[in-house]
CSV table of C-alpha atoms and ligand atoms in Angstrom, one decimal:
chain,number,residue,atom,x,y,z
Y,4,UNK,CA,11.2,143.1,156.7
Y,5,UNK,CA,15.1,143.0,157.6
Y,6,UNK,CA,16.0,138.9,158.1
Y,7,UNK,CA,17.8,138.4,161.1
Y,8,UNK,CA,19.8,135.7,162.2
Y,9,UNK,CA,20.0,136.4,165.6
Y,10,UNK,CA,19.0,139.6,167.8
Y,11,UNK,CA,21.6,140.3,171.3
Y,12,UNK,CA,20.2,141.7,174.0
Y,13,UNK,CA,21.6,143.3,176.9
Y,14,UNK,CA,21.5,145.3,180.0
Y,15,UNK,CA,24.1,147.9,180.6
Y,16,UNK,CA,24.9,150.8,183.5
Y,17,UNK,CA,23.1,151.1,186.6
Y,18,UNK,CA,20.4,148.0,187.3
Y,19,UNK,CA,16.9,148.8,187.3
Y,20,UNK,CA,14.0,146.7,188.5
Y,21,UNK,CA,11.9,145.7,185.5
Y,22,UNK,CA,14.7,145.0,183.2
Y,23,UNK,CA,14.1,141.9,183.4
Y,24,UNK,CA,10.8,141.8,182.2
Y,25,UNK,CA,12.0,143.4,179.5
Y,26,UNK,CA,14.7,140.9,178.5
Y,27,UNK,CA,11.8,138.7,178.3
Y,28,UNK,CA,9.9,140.3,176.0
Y,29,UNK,CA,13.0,140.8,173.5
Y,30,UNK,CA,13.2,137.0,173.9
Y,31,UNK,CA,9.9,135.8,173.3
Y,32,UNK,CA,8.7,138.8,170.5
Y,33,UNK,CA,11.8,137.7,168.7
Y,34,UNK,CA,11.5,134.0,169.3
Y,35,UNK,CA,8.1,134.1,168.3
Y,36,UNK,CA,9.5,136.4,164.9
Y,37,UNK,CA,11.8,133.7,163.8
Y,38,UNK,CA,14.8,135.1,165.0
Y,39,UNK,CA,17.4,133.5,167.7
Y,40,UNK,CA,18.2,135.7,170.6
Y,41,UNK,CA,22.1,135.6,172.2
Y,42,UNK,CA,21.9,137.1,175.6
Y,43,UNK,CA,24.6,138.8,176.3
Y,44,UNK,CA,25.9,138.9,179.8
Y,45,UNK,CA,27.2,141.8,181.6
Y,46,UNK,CA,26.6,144.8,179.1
Y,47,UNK,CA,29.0,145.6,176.7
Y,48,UNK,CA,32.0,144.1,178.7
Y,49,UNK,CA,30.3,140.5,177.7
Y,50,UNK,CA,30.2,141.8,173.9
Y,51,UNK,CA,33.9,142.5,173.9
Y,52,UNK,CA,34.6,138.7,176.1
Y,53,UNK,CA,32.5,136.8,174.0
Y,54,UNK,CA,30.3,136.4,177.5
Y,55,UNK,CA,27.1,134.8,175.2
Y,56,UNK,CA,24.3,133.0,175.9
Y,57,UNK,CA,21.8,131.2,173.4
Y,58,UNK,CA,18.1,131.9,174.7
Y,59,UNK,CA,15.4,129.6,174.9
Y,60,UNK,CA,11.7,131.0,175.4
Y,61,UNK,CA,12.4,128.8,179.1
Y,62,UNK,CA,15.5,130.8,179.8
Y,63,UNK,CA,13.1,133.6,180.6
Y,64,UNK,CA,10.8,132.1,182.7
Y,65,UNK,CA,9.6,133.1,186.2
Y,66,UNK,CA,12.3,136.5,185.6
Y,67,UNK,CA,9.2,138.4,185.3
Y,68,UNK,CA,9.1,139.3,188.7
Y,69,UNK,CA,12.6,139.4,189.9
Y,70,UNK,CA,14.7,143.0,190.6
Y,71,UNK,CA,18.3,143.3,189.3
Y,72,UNK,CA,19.2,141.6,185.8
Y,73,UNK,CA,19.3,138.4,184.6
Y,74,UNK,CA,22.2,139.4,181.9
Y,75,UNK,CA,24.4,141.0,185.2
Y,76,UNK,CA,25.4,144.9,184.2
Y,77,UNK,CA,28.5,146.5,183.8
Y,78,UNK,CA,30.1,150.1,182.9
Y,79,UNK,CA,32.5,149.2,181.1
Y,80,UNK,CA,35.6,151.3,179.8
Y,81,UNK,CA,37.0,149.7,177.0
Y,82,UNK,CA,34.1,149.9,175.2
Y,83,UNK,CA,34.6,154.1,174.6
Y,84,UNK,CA,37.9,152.6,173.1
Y,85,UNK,CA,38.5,152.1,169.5
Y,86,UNK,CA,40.0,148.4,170.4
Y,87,UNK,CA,37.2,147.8,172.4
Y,88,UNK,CA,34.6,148.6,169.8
Y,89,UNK,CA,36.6,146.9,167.1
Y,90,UNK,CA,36.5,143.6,169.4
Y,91,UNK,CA,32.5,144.4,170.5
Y,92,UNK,CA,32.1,143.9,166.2
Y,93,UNK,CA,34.5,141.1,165.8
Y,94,UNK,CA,32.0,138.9,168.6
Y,95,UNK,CA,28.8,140.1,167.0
Y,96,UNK,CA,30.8,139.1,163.8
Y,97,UNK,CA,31.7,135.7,164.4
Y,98,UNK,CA,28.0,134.5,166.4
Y,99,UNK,CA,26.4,135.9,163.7
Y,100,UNK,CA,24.2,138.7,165.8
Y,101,UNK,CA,22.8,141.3,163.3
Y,102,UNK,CA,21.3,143.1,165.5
Y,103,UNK,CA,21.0,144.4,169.0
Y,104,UNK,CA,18.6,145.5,172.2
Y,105,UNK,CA,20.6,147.7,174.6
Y,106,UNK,CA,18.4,148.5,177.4
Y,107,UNK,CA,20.1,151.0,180.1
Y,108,UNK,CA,20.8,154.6,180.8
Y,109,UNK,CA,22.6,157.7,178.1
Y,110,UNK,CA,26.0,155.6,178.4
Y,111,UNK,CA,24.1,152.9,177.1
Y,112,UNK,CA,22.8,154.9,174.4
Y,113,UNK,CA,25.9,156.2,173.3
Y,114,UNK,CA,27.5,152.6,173.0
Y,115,UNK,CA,24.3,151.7,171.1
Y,116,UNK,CA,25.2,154.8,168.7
Y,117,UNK,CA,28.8,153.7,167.8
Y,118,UNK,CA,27.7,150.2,167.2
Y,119,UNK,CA,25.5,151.3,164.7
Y,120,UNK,CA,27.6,153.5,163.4
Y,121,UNK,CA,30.1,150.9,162.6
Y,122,UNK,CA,27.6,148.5,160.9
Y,123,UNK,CA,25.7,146.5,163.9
Y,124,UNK,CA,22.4,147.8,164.4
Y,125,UNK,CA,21.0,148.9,167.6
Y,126,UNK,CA,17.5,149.5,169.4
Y,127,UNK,CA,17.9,151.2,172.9
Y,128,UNK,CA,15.3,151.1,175.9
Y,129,UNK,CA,15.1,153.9,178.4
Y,130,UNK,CA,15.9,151.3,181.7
Y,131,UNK,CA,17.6,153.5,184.9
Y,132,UNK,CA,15.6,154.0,187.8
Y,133,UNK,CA,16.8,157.6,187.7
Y,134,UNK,CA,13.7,159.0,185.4
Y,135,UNK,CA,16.8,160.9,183.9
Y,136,UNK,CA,16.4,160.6,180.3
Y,137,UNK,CA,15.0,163.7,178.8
Y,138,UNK,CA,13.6,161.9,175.2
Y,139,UNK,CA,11.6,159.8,177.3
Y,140,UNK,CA,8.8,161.0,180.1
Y,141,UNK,CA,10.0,157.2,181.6
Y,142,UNK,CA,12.7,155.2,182.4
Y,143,UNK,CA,11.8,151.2,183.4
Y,144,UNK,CA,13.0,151.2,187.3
Y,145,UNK,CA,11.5,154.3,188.0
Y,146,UNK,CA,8.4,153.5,189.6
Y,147,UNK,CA,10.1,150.8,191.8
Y,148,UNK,CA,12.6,152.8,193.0
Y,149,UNK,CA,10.0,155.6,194.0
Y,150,UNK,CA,7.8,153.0,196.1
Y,151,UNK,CA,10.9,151.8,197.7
Y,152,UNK,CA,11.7,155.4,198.6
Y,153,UNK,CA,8.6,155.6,199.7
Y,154,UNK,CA,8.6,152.5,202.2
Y,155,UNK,CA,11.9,153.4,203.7
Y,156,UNK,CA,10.6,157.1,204.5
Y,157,UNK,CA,7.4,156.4,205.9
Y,158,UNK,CA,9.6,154.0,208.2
Y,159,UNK,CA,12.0,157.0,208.8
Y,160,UNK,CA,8.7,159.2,209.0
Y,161,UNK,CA,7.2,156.7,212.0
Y,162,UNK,CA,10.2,157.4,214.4
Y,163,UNK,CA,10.4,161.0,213.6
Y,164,UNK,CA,7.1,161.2,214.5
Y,165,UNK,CA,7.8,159.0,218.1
Y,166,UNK,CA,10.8,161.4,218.8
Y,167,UNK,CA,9.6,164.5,217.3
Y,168,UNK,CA,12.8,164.7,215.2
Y,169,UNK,CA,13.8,165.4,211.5
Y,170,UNK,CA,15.4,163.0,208.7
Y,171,UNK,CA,17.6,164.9,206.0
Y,172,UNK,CA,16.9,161.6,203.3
Y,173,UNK,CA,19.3,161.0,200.5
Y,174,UNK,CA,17.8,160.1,197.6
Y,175,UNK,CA,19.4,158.7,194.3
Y,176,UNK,CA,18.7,160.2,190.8
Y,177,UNK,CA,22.4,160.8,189.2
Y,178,UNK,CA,21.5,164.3,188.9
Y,179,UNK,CA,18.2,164.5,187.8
Y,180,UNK,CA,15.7,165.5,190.8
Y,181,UNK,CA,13.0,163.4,189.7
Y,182,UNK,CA,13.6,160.2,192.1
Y,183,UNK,CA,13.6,163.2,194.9
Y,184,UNK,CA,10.4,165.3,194.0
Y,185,UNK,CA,8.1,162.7,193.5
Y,186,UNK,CA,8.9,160.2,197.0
Y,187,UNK,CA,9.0,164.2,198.5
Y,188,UNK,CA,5.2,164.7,197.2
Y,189,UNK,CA,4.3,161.1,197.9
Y,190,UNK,CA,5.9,161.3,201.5
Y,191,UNK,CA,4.5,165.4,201.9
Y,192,UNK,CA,7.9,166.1,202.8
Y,193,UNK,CA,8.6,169.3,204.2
Y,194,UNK,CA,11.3,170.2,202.0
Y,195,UNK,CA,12.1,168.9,198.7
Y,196,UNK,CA,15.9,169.9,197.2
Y,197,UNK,CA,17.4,169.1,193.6
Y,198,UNK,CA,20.0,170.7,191.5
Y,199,UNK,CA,17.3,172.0,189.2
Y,200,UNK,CA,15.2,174.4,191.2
Y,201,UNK,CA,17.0,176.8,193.5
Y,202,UNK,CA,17.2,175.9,197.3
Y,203,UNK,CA,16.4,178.9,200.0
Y,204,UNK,CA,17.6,177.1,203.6
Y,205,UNK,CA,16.8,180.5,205.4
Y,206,UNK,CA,13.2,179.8,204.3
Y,207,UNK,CA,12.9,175.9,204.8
Y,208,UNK,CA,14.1,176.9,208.3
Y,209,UNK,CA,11.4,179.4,209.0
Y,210,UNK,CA,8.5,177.0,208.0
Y,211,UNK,CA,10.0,174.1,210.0
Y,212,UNK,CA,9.9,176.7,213.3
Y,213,UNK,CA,6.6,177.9,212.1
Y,214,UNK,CA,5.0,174.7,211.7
Y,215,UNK,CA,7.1,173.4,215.1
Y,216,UNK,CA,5.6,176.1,217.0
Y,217,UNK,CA,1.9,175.0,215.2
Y,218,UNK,CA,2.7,171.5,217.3
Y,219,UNK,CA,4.2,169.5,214.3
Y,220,UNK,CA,6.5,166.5,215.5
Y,221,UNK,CA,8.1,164.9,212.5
Y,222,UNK,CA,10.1,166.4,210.0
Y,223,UNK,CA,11.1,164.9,206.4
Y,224,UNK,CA,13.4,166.5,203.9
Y,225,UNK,CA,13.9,164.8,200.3
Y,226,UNK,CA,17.6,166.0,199.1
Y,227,UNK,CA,18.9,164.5,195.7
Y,228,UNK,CA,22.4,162.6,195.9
Y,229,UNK,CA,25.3,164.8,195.3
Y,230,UNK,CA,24.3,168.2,195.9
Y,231,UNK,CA,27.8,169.3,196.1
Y,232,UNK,CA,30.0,167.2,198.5
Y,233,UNK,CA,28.6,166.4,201.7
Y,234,UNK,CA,26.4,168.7,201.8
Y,235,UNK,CA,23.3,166.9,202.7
Y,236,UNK,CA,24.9,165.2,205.8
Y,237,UNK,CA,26.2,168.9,206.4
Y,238,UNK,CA,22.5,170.0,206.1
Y,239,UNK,CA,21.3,167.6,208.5
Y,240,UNK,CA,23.9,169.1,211.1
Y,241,UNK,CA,23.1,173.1,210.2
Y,242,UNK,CA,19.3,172.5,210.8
Y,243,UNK,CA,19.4,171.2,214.4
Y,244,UNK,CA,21.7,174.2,214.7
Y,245,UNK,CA,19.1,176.0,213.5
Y,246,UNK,CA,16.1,174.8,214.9
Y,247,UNK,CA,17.1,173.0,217.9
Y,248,UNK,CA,15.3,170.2,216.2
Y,249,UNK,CA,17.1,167.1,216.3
Y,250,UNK,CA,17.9,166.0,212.9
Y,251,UNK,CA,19.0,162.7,211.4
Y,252,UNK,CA,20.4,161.9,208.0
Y,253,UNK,CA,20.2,158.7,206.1
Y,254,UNK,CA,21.3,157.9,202.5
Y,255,UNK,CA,18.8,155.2,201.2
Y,256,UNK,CA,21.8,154.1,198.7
Y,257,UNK,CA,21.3,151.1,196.8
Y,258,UNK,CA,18.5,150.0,198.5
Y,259,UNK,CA,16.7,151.9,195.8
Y,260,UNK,CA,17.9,149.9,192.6
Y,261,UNK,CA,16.7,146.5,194.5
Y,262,UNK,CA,13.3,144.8,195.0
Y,263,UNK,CA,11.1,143.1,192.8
Y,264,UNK,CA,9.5,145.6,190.0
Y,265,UNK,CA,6.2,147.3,190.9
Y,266,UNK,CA,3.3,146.2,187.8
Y,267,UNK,CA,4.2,149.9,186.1
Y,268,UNK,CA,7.4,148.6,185.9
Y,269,UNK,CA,6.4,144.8,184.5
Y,270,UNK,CA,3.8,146.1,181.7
Y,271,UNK,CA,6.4,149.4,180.5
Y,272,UNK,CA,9.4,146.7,180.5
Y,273,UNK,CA,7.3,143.9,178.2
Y,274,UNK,CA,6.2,146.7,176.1
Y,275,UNK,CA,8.8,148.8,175.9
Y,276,UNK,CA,10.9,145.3,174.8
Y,277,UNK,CA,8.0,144.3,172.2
Y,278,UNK,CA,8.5,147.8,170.7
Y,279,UNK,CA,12.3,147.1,170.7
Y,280,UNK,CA,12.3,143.8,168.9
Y,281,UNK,CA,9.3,145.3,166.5
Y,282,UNK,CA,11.6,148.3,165.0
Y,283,UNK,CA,14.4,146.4,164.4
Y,284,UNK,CA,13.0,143.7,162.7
Y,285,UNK,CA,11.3,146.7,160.2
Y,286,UNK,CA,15.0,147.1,159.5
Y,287,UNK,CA,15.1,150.5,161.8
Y,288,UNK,CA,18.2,151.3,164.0
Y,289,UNK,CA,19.9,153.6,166.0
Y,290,UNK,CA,16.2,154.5,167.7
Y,291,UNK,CA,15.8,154.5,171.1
Y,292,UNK,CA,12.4,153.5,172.6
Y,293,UNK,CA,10.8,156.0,174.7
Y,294,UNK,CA,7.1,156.9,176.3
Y,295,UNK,CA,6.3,160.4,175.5
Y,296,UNK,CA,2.8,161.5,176.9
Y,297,UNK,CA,1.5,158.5,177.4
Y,298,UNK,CA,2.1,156.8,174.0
Y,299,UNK,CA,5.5,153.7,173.7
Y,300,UNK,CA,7.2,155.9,170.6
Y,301,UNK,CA,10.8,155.8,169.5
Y,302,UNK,CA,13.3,158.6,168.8
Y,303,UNK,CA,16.5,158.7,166.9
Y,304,UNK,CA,19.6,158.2,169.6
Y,305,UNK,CA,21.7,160.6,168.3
Y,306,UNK,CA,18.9,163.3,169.0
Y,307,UNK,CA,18.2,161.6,172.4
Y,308,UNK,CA,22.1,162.3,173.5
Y,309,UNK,CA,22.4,165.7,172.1
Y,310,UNK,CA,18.8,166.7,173.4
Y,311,UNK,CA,20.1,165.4,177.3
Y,312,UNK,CA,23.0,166.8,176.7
Y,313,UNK,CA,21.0,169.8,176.2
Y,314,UNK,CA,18.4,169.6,178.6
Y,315,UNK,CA,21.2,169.1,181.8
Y,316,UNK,CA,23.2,172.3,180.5
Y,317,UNK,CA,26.4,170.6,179.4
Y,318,UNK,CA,26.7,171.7,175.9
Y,319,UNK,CA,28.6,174.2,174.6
Y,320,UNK,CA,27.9,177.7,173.0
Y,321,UNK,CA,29.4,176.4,169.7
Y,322,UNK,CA,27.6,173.1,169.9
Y,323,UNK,CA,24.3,174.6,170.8
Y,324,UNK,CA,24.8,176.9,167.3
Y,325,UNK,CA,25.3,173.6,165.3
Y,326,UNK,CA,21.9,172.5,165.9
Y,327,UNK,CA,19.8,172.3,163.0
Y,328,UNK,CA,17.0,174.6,163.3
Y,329,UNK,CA,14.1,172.4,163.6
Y,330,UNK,CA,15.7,170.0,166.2
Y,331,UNK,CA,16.7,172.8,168.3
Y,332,UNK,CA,13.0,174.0,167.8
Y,333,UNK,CA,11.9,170.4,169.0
Y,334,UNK,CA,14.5,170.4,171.9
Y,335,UNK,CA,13.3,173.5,173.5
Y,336,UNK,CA,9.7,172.6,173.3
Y,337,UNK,CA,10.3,169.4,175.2
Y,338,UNK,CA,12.7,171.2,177.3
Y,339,UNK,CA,10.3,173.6,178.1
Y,340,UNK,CA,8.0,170.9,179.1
Y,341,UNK,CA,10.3,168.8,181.1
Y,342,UNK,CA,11.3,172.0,183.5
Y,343,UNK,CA,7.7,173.0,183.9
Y,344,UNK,CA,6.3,169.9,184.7
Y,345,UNK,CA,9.1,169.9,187.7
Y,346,UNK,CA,8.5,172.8,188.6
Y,347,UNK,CA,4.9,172.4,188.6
Y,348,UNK,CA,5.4,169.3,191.1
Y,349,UNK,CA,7.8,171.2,193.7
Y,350,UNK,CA,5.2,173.9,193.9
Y,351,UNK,CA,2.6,172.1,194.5
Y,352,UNK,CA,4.4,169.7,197.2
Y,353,UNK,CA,5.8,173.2,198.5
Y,354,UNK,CA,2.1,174.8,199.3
Y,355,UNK,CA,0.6,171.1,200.4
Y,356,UNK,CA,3.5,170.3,202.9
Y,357,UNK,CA,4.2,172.2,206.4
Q,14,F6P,O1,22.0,155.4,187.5
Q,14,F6P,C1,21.6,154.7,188.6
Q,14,F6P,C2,22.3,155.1,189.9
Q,14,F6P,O2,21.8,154.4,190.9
Q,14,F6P,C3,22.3,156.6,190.2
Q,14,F6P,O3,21.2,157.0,190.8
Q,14,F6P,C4,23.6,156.7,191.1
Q,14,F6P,O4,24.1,158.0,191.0
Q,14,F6P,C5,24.5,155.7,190.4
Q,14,F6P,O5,23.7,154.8,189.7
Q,14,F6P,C6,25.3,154.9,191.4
Q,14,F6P,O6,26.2,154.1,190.7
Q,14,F6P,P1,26.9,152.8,191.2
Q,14,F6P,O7,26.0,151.7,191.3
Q,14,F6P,O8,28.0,152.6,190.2
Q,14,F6P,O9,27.4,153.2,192.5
């Protein structure tokens, strides 16, 4: 077993409920391993202003249950600099922290990456409530997020239904559709759209007149932030065009990264920090912690990145031809998997919804 002076631990990139929990879980499984825990405040900006806390078991008390982070968040620049890094080191240097728990999103991950790279070792948990981090089927946030969405459109859903109008609802995700598709099946919205399945507005119109015509009042349609432009709000306009149905829009915005986390969130956060704390005091680094059907498991970061890099269609030709056989072999199984369990999902909200 590795000794270790002191583990860090931070949160980094877009808050998500139930990183808390997990920052107390890296505090007490390491506590109760021997090993001092420096919190570091807001991401990796604190690591390169010497913004450190010494943890006590008590300094995590009672944060089981509370939304945001206890360490604050950041997305900080200087850290993709070379100066940055080189002071990030210099502060895990001189308060003696050997290693490190970076719970966030893929910039998180890659800031994780360098710092091992350059001699401090690093343990990443999947934390955004985005769901959009392809080596893991889970991101801590997610489930909290998805009840809030699902609050806030039954609401919407209620006075549609008294006004026998439609809500165009804006939903979060940072590109990945997942946040969208899943409130859209647990809302039975009418019409679900994200970047990754193709959107047909000729037919979402026909069903809403067909099912209009049947006597339906209320209309809901799930769209994922940042379509292109404007164009939900746009949306929102074109289908009372359309229909003659009036049609509002509303963009749940932050709302969705607030609230206190849901249990799925509590239990994945404590285990998912446990797991954290576990493989790098067995001396293992540069792993990010991840659920993948159904089990808490941990994959190498640099595979993580280049698989979501892969999986969101932003790598190159050239790049793609660098991957080494078997890990492009892995990446399109899981690929594979991620896309047809989406698809799946839309389908099925598609045929259930009117
Ligand atoms: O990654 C979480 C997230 O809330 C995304 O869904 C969204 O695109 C982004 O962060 C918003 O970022 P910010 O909080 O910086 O406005």
């Amino acid at each position: 077993m590795a000794k270790f002076r002191r583990i860090g631990v931070l949160t980094s990139g877009g808050d998500a409920p139930g990183m808390n929990p997990a920052v107390r879980a890296v505090t007490r499984a390491a506590i109760a391993a021997g090993t001092e825990v420096i919190a570091i405040n807001r991401g990796y900006s604190g690591l390169i202003q010497d913004d450190l806390k010494l943890f006590r078991s008590t300094d995590v008390s009672n944060i089981i249950s509370l939304g945001g982070t206890k360490l604050y968040s950041d997305r900080c620049l200087e850290f993709k600099t070379e100066e940055g890094m080189a002071k990030a080191i210099a502060t895990c240097k001189e308060n003696h922290i050997d290693g490190i728990v970076a719970i966030g999103g893929d910039g998180t991950f890659r800031g994780a990456r360098d710092l091992t790279e350059r001699g401090v070792p690093c343990i990443g948990i999947t934390g955004t409530i985005d769901n959009d981090i392809s080596s893991s089927d889970y991101t801590i946030g997610f489930d909290t997020a998805l009840n809030t969405c699902v609050q806030m459109i039954d609401r919407l859903r209620d006075t549609c239904e008294s006004h026998a109008r439609c809500d165009v609802v804006e939903i979060m995700g940072n590109g990945c559709g997942d946040l969208a598709i899943y409130s859209g099946i647990a809302v039975g919205a009418t019409q679900i759209i994200t970047k990754e399945i193709p959107f047909d507005e000729d037919k979402m119109i026909a069903k809403m007149l067909k099912a209009r015509a049947e006597g339906k009042r209320n209309f809901i349609v799930c769209a994922s932030e940042n379509m292109t432009g404007e164009f939900n709000e746009a949306l929102a306009k074109r289908i009372q065009e359309k229909t003659g149905i009036e049609t509002k829009f509303a963009r749940l915005a932050h709302v969705q990264r607030g609230g206190s986390p849901t249990y799925r969130d509590r239990a994945m956060g404590t285990l998912m920090g446990y797991k954290a704390v576990e493989l790098l005091l067995e001396g293992k680094s540069n792993l990010v912690v991840v659920l993948r059907n159904g089990k808490i498991d941990s994959m190498d970061i640099s595979f993580a990145l280049d698989l979501d890099k892969y999986y969101k269609g932003k790598m190159s030709a050239e790049e793609i031809a660098a991957i080494a056989p078997d890990d492009k072999k892995r990446m399109d199984e899981i690929v594979k998997e991620k896309r047809a369990t989406i698809e799946r999902a839309y389908m099925i909200n598609d045929t259930v919804s009117i």
